[in-house]
mmCIF file of C-alpha atoms and ligand atoms in Angstrom:
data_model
loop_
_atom_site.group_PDB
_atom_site.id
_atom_site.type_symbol
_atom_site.label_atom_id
_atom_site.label_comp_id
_atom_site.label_asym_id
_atom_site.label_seq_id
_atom_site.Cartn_x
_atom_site.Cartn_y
_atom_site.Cartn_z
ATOM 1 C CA UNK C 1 7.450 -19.119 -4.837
ATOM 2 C CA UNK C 2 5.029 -20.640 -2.417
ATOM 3 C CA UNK C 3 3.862 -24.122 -4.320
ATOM 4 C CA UNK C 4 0.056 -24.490 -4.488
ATOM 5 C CA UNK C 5 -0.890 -27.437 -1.879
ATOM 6 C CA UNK C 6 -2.161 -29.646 -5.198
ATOM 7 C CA UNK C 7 -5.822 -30.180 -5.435
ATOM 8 C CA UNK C 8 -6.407 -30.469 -1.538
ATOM 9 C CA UNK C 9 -8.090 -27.814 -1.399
ATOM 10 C CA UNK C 10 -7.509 -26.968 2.417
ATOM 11 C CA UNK C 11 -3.822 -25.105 3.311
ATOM 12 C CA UNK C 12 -2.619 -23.046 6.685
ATOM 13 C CA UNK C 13 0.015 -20.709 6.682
ATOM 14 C CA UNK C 14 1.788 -18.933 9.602
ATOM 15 C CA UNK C 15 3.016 -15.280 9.143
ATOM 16 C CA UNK C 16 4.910 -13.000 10.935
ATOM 17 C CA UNK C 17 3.147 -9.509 11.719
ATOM 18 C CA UNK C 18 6.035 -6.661 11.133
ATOM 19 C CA UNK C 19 6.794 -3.659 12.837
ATOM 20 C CA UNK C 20 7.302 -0.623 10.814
ATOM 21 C CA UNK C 21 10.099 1.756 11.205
ATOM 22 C CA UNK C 22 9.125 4.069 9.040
ATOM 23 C CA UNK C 23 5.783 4.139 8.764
ATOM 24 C CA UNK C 24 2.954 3.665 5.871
ATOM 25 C CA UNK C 25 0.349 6.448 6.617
ATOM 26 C CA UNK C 26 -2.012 8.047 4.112
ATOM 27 C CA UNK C 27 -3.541 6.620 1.136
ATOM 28 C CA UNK C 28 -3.355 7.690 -2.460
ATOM 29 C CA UNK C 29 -5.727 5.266 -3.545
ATOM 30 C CA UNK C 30 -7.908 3.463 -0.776
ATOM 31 C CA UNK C 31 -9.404 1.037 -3.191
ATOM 32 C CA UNK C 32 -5.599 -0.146 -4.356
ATOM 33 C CA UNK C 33 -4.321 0.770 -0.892
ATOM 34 C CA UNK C 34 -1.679 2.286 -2.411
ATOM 35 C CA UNK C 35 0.399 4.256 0.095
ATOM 36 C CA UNK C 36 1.782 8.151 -0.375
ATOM 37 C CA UNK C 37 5.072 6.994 0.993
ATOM 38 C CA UNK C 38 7.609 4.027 1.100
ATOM 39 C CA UNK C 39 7.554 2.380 4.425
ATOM 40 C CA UNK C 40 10.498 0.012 6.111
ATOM 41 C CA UNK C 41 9.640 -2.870 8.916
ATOM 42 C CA UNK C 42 10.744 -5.763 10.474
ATOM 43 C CA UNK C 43 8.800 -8.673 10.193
ATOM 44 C CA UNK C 44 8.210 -10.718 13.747
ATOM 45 C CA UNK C 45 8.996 -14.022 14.531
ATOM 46 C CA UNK C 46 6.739 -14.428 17.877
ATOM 47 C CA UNK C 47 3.888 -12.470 17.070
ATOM 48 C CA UNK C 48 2.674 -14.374 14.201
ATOM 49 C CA UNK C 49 -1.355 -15.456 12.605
ATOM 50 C CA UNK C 50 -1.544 -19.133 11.646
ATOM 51 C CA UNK C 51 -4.360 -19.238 9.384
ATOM 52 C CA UNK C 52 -6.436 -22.173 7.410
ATOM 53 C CA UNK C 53 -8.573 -22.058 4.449
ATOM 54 C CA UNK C 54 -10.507 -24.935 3.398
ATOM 55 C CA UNK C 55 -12.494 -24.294 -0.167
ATOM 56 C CA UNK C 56 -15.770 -25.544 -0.163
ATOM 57 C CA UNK C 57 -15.301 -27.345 -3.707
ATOM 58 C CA UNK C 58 -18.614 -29.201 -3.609
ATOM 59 C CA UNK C 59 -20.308 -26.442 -3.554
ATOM 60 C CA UNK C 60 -21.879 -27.526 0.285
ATOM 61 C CA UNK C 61 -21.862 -23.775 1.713
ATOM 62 C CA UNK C 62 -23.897 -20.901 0.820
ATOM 63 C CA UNK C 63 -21.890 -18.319 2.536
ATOM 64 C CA UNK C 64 -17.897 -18.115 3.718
ATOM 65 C CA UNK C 65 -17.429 -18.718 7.625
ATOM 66 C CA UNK C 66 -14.896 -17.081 9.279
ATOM 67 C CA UNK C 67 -13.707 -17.857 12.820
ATOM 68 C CA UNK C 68 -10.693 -15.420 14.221
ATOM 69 C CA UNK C 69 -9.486 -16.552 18.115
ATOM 70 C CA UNK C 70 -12.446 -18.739 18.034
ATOM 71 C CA UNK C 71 -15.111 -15.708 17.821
ATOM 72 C CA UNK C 72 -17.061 -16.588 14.258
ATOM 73 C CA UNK C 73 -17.535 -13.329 12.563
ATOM 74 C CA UNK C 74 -21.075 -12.155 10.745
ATOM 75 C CA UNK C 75 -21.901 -9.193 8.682
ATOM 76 C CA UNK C 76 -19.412 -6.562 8.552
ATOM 77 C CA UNK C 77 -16.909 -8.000 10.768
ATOM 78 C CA UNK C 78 -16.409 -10.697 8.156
ATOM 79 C CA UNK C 79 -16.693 -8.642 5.447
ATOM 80 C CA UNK C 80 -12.792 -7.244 5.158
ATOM 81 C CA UNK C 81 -12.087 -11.298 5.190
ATOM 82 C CA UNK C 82 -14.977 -12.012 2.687
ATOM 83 C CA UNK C 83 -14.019 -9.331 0.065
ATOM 84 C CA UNK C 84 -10.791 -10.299 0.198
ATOM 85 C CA UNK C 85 -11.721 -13.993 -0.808
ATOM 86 C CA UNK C 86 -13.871 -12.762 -3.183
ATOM 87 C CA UNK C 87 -10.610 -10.927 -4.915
ATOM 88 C CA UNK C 88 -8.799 -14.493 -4.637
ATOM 89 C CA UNK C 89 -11.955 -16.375 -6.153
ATOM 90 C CA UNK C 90 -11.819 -13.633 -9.232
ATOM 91 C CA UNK C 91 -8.184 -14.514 -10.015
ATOM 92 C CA UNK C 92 -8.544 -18.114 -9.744
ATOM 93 C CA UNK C 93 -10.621 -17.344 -12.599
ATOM 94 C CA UNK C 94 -14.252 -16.870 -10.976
ATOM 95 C CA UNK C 95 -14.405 -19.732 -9.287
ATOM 96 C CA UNK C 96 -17.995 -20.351 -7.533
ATOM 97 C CA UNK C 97 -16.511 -21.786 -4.121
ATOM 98 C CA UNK C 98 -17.234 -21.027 -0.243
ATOM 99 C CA UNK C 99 -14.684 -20.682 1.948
ATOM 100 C CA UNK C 100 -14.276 -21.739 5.841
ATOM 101 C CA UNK C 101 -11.690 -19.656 7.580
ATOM 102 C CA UNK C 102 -10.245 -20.446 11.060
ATOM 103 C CA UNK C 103 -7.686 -17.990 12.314
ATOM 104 C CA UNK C 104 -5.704 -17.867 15.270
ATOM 105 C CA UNK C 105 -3.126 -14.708 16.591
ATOM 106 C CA UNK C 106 -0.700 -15.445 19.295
ATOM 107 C CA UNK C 107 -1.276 -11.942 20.496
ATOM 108 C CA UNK C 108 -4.262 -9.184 21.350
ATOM 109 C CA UNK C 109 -5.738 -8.021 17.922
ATOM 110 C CA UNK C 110 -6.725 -4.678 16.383
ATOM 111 C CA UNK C 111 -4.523 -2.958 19.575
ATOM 112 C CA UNK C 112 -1.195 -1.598 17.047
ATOM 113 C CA UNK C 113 -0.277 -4.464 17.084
ATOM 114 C CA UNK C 114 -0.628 -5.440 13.423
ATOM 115 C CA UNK C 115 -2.759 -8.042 13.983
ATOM 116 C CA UNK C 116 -3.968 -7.748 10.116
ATOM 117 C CA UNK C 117 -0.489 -7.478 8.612
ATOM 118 C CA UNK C 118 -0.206 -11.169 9.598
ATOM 119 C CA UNK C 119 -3.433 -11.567 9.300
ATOM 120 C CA UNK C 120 -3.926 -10.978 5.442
ATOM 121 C CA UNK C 121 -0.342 -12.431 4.688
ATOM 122 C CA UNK C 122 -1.381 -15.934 6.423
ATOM 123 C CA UNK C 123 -4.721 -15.617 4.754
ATOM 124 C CA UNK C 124 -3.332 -14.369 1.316
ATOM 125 C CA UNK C 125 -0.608 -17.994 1.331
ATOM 126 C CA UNK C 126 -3.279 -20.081 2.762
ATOM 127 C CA UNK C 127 -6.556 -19.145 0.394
ATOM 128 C CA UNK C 128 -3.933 -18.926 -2.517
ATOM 129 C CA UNK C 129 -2.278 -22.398 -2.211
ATOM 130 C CA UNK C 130 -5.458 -24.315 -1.010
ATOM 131 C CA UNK C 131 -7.535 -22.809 -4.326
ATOM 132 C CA UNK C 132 -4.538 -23.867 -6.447
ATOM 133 C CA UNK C 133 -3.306 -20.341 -7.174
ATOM 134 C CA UNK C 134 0.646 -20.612 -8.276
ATOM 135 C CA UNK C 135 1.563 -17.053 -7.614
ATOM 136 C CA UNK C 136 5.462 -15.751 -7.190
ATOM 137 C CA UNK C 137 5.974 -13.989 -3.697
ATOM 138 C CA UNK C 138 5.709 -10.266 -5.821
ATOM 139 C CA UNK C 139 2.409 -10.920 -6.980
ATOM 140 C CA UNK C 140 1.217 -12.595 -3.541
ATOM 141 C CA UNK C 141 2.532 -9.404 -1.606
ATOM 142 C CA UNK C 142 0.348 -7.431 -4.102
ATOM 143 C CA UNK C 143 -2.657 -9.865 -3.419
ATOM 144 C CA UNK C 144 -2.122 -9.061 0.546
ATOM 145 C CA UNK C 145 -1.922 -5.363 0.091
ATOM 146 C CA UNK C 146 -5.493 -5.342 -0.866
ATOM 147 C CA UNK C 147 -6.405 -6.775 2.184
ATOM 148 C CA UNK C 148 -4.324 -4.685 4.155
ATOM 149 C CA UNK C 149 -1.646 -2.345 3.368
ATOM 150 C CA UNK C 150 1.126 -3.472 5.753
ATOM 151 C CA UNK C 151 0.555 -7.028 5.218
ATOM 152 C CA UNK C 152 2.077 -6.534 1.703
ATOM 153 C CA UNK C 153 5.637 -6.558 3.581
ATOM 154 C CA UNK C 154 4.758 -9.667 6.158
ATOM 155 C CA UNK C 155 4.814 -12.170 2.680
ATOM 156 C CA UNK C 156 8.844 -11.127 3.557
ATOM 157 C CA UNK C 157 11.327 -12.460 6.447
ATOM 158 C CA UNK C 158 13.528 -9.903 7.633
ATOM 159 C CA UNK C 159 13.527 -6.304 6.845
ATOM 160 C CA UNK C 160 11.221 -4.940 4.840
ATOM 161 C CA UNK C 161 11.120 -1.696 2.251
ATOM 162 C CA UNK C 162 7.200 -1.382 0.908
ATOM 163 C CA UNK C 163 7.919 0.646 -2.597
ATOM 164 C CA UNK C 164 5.613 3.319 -2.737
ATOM 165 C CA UNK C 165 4.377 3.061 -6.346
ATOM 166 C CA UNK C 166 2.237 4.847 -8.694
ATOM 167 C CA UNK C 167 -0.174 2.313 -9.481
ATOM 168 C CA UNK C 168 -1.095 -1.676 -8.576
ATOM 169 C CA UNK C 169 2.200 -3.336 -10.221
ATOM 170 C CA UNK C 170 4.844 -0.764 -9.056
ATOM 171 C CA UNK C 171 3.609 -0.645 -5.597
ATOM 172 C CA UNK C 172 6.089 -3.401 -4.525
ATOM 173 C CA UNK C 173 7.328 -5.161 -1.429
ATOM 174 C CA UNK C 174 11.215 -6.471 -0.931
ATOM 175 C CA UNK C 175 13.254 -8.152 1.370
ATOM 176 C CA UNK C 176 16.061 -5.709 2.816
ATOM 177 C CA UNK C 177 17.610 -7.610 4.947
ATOM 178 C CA UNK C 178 16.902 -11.363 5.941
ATOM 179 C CA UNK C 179 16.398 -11.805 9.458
ATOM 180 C CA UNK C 180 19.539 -13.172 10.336
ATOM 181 C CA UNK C 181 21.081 -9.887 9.536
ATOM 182 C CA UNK C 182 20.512 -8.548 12.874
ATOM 183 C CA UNK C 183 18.968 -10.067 16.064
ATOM 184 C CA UNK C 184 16.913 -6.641 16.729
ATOM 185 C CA UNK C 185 14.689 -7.046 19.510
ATOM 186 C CA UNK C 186 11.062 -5.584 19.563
ATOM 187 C CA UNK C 187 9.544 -5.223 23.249
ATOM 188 C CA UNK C 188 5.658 -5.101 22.807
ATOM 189 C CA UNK C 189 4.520 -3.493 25.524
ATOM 190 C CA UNK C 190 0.730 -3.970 25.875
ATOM 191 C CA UNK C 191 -0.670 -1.174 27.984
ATOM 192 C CA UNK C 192 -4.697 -1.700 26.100
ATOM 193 C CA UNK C 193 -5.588 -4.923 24.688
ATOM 194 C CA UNK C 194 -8.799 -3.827 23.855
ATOM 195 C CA UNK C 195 -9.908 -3.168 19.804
ATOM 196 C CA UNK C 196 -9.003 0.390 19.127
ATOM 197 C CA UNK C 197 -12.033 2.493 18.122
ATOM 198 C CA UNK C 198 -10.802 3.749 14.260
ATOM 199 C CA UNK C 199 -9.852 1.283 12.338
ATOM 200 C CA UNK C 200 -6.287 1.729 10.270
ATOM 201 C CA UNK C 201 -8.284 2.058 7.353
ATOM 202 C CA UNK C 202 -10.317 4.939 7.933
ATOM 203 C CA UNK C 203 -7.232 6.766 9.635
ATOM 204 C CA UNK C 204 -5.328 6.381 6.356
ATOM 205 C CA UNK C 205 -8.020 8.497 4.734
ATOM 206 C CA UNK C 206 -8.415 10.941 7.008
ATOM 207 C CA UNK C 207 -4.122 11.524 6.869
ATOM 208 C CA UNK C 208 -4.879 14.377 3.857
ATOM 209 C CA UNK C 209 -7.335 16.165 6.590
ATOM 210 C CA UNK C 210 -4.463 17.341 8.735
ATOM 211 C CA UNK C 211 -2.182 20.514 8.103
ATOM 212 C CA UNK C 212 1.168 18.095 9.021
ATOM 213 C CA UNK C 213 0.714 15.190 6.328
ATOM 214 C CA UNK C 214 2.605 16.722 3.715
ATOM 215 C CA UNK C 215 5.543 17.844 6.007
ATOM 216 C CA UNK C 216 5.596 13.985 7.680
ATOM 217 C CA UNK C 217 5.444 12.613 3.628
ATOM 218 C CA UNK C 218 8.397 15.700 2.485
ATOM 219 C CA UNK C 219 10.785 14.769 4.681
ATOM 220 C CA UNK C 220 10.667 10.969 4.250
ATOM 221 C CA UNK C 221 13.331 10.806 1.236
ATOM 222 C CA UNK C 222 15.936 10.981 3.171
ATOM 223 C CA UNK C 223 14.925 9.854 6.372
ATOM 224 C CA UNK C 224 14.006 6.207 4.250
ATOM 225 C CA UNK C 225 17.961 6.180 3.354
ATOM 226 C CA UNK C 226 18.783 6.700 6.679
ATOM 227 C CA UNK C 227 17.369 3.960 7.877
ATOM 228 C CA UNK C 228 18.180 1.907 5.042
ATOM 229 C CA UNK C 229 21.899 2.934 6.499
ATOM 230 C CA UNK C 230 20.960 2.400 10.009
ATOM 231 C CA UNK C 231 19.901 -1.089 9.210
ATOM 232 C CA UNK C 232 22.895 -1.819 6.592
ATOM 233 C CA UNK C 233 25.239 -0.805 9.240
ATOM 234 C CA UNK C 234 23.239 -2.481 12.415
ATOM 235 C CA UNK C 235 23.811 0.455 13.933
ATOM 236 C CA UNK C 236 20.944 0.689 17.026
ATOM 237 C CA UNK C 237 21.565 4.711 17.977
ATOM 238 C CA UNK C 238 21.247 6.252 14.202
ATOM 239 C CA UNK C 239 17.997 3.928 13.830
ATOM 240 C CA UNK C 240 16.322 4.783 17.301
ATOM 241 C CA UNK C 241 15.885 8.399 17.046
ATOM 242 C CA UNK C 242 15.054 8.421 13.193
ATOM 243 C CA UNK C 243 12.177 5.751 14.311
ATOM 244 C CA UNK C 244 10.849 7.880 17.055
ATOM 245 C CA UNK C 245 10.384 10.783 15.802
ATOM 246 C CA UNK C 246 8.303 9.249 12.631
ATOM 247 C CA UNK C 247 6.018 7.271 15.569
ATOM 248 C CA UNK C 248 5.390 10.822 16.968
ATOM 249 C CA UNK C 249 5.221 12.659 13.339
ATOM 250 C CA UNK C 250 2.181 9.814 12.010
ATOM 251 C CA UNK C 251 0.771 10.109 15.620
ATOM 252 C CA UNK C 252 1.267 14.040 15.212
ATOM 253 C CA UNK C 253 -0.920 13.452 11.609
ATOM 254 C CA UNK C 254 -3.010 11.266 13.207
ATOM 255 C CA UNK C 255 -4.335 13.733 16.439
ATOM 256 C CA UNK C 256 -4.540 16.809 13.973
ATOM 257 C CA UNK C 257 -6.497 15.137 11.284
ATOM 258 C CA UNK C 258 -10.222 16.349 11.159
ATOM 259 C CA UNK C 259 -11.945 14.188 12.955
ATOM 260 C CA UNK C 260 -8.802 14.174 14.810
ATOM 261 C CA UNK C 261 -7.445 10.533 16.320
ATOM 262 C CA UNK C 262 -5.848 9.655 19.711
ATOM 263 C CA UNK C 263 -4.632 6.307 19.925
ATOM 264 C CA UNK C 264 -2.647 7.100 22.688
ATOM 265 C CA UNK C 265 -3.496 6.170 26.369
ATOM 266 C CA UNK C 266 -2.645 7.777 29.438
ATOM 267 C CA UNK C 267 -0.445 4.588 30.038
ATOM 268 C CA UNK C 268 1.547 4.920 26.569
ATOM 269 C CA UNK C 269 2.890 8.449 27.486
ATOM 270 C CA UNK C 270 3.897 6.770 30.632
ATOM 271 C CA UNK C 271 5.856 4.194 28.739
ATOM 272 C CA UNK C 272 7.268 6.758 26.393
ATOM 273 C CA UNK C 273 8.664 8.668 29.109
ATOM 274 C CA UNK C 274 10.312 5.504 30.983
ATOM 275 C CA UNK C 275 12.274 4.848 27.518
ATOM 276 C CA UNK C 276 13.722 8.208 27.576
ATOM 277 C CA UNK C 277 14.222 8.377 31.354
ATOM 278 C CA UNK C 278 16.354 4.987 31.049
ATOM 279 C CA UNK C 279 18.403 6.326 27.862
ATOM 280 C CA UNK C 280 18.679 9.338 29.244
ATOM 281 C CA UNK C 281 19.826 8.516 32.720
ATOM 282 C CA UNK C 282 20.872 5.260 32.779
ATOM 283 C CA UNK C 283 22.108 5.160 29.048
ATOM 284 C CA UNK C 284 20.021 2.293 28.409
ATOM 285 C CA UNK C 285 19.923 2.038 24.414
ATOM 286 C CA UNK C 286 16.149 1.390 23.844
ATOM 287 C CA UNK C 287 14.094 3.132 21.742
ATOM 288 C CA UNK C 288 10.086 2.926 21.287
ATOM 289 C CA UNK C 289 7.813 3.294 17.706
ATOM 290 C CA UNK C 290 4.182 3.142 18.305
ATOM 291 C CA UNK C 291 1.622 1.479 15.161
ATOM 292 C CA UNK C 292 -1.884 2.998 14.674
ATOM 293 C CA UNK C 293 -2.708 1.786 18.727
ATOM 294 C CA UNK C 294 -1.615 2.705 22.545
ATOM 295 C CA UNK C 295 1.258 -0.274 22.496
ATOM 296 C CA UNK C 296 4.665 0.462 22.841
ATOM 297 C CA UNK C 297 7.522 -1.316 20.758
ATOM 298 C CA UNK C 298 10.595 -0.913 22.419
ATOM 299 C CA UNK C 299 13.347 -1.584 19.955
ATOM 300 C CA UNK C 300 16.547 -2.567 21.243
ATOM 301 C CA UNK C 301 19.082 -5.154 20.994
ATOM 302 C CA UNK C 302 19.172 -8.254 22.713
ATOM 303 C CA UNK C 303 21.664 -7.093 25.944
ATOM 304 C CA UNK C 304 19.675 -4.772 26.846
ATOM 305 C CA UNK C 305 16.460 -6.762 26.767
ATOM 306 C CA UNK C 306 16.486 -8.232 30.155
ATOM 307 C CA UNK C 307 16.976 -4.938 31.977
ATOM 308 C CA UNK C 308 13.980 -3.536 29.588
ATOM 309 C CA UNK C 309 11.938 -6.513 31.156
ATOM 310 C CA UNK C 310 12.460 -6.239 34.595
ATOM 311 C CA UNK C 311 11.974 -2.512 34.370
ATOM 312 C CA UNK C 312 8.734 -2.897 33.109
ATOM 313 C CA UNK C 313 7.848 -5.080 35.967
ATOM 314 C CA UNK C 314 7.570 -1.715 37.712
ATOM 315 C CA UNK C 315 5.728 0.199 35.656
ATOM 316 C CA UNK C 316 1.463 -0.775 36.910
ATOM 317 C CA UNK C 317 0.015 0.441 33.674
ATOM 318 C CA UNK C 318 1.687 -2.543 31.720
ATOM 319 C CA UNK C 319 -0.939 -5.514 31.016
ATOM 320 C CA UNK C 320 1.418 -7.866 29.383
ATOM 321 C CA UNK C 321 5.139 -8.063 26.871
ATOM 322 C CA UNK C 322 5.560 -9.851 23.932
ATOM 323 C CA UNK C 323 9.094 -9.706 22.566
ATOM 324 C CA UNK C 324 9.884 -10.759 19.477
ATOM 325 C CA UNK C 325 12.942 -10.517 16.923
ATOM 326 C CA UNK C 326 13.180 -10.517 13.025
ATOM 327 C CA UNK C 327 11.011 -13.587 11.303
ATOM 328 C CA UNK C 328 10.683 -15.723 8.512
ATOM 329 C CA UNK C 329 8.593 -14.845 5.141
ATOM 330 C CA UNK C 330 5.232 -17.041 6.011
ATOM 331 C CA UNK C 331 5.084 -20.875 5.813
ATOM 332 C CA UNK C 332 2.648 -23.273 4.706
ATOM 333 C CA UNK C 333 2.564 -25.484 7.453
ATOM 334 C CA UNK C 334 1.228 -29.038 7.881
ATOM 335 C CA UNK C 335 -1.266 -29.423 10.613
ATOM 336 C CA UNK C 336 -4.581 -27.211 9.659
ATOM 337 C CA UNK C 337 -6.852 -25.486 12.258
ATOM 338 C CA UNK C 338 -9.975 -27.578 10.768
ATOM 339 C CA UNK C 339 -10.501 -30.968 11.213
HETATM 340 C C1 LIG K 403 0.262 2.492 11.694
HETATM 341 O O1 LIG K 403 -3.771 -0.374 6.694
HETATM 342 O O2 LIG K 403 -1.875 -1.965 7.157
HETATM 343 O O3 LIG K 403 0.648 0.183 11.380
HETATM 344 O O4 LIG K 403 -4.727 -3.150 7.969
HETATM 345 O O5 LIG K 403 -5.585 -1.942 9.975
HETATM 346 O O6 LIG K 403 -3.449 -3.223 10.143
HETATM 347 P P1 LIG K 403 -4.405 -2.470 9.281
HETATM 348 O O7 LIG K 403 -3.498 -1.305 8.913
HETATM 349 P P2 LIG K 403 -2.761 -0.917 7.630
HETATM 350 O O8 LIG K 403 -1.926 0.296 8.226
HETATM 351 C C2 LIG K 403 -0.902 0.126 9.132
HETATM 352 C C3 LIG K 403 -0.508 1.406 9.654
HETATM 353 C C4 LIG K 403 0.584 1.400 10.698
HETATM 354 C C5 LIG K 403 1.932 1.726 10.082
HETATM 355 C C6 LIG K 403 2.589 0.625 9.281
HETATM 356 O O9 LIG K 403 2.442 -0.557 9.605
HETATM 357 O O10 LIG K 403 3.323 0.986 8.353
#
């Protein structure tokens, strides 16, 4: 259970964004954001949000301020962080307060890499403690998935299964794995840091639009135990294939949907084909998933990692890596963003 911070009414939390293996695409209920399938990840430990909230108690502010990488957000930008406070004000028990929200990623947002996930799980701890909100790690998952689907499994270190669910309470989050299970080692390679163009959210929508959504969603049973095997067993070559082709089976949803969605880049084919060029020729175990953006993860294990990084050196279309392995659940840290 994360402790409420007492009656300080500021808290900052730090969470881990997560990389999904399998991947949550598709919505049977956008308001819930409750997903059609289960989805497994692996929460970061490098590419993390650290997020404060300070409640205006004295009723001071008329409005909630939110500042993300020092940009301070108006109108609809803020809105996804505003409605999301205003869900955390109604089950404090419809309390009147303002909020002032700094946030700060260690890495590009809104490019696939899931700059939200982190997002609402820092946000979800912070808000939660600072208001004095005593909630056990099930029901604060739940209170993150209405911000944003994914960042119901970043309130969890490690490896990650997201319960599919029929309705708000059985749509659960839990641990796996903790992340000393296995040192797994995800190689973000950022080929676009820009914001992509369709947000997550309207994607997820969309998913029922195209022909291969059902297939993608039918096969999933036992491709999730699979992986749950894969990971169980640390065993790199069963995962790697299974986790490719459901990148390429969501981005195959994604491009036939109607209005159809590219993500992809010239650059991320590019990196794509590197991975299998190296595995293929070179027997380089690496293998690449690919969010709702133009990065490539390259998931390997930590031998190989060095010879991923200098490889990449050569490839012109990379802007910048991040690597990261398996993180913590999030942590209410000391030292707040606000003075
Ligand atoms: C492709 O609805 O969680 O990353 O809130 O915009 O980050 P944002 O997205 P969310 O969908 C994430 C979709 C995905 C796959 C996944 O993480 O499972």
């Amino acid at each position: 259970m994360f402790r409420a911070s007492g009656s300080q009414d500021i808290a900052t939390a730090r969470a881990g964004t997560n990389i999904a293996f399998i991947k949550y695409w598709g919505v049977a209920d956008p308001e819930l954001n409750l997903p059609l399938s289960n989805s497994i990840s692996m929460t970061l430990a490098s590419a993390v949000t650290t997020t404060t909230v300070r409640w205006d108690t004295r009723a001071n502010m008329y409005m909630d301020e939110v500042t993300i990488d020092g940009e301070t957000l108006f109108g609809d930008k803020a809105s996804r962080v505003v409605r999301h406070l205003d869900y955390i004000r109604e089950l404090a028990g419809g309390v009147p307060f303002r909020a002032k929200v700094v946030s700060q990623n260690n890495f590009p947002m809104a490019s696939g890499i899931a700059s939200s996930a982190s997002g609402f799980a820092a946000l979800t701890v912070a808000a939660c403690a600072a208001i004095g909100l005593r909630v056990e790690k099930d029901r604060l998952s739940a209170i993150a998935r209405r911000g944003s689907g994914s960042a119901r499994r970043s309130i969890f270190g490690g490896f990650v299964e997201w319960e599919q669910g029929r309705e708000d309470n059985s749509s659960v989050a839990h641990q796996l794995y903790p992340e000393e299970h296995w040192n797994l080692r995800d190689v973000i390679v950022v080929v676009d840091s820009n914001s992509k163009h369709v947000s997550s959210q309207r994607g997820h929508v969309l998913a029922a639009t195209s022909p291969f959504n059902v297939a993608r969603i039918d096969r999933l049973f036992s491709v999730l135990q699979e992986v749950r095997t894969a990971i169980a067993t640390c065993d790199l070559d069963r995962l790697g294939p299974i986790i490719e082709r459901d990148a390429l089976a969501m981005h195959g949803v994604m491009m036939t949907s109607n209005p159809s969605l590219i993500y992809w880049q010239p650059a991320t084919v590019e990196v794509i084909k590197a991975v299998r060029r190296w595995r293929d020729e070179d027997n380089l175990r690496a293998y690449f998933t690919i969010d709702a953006g133009p990065n490539v993860h390259i998931i390997c294990e930590p031998s190989t990692e060095p010879e991923i990084l200098l490889r990449l050196k050569e490839l012109s279309c990379v802007e910048k890596v991040i690597t990261s392995g398996p993180g913590p659940e999030p942590e209410l840290l000391k030292h707040h963003l606000i003075k």
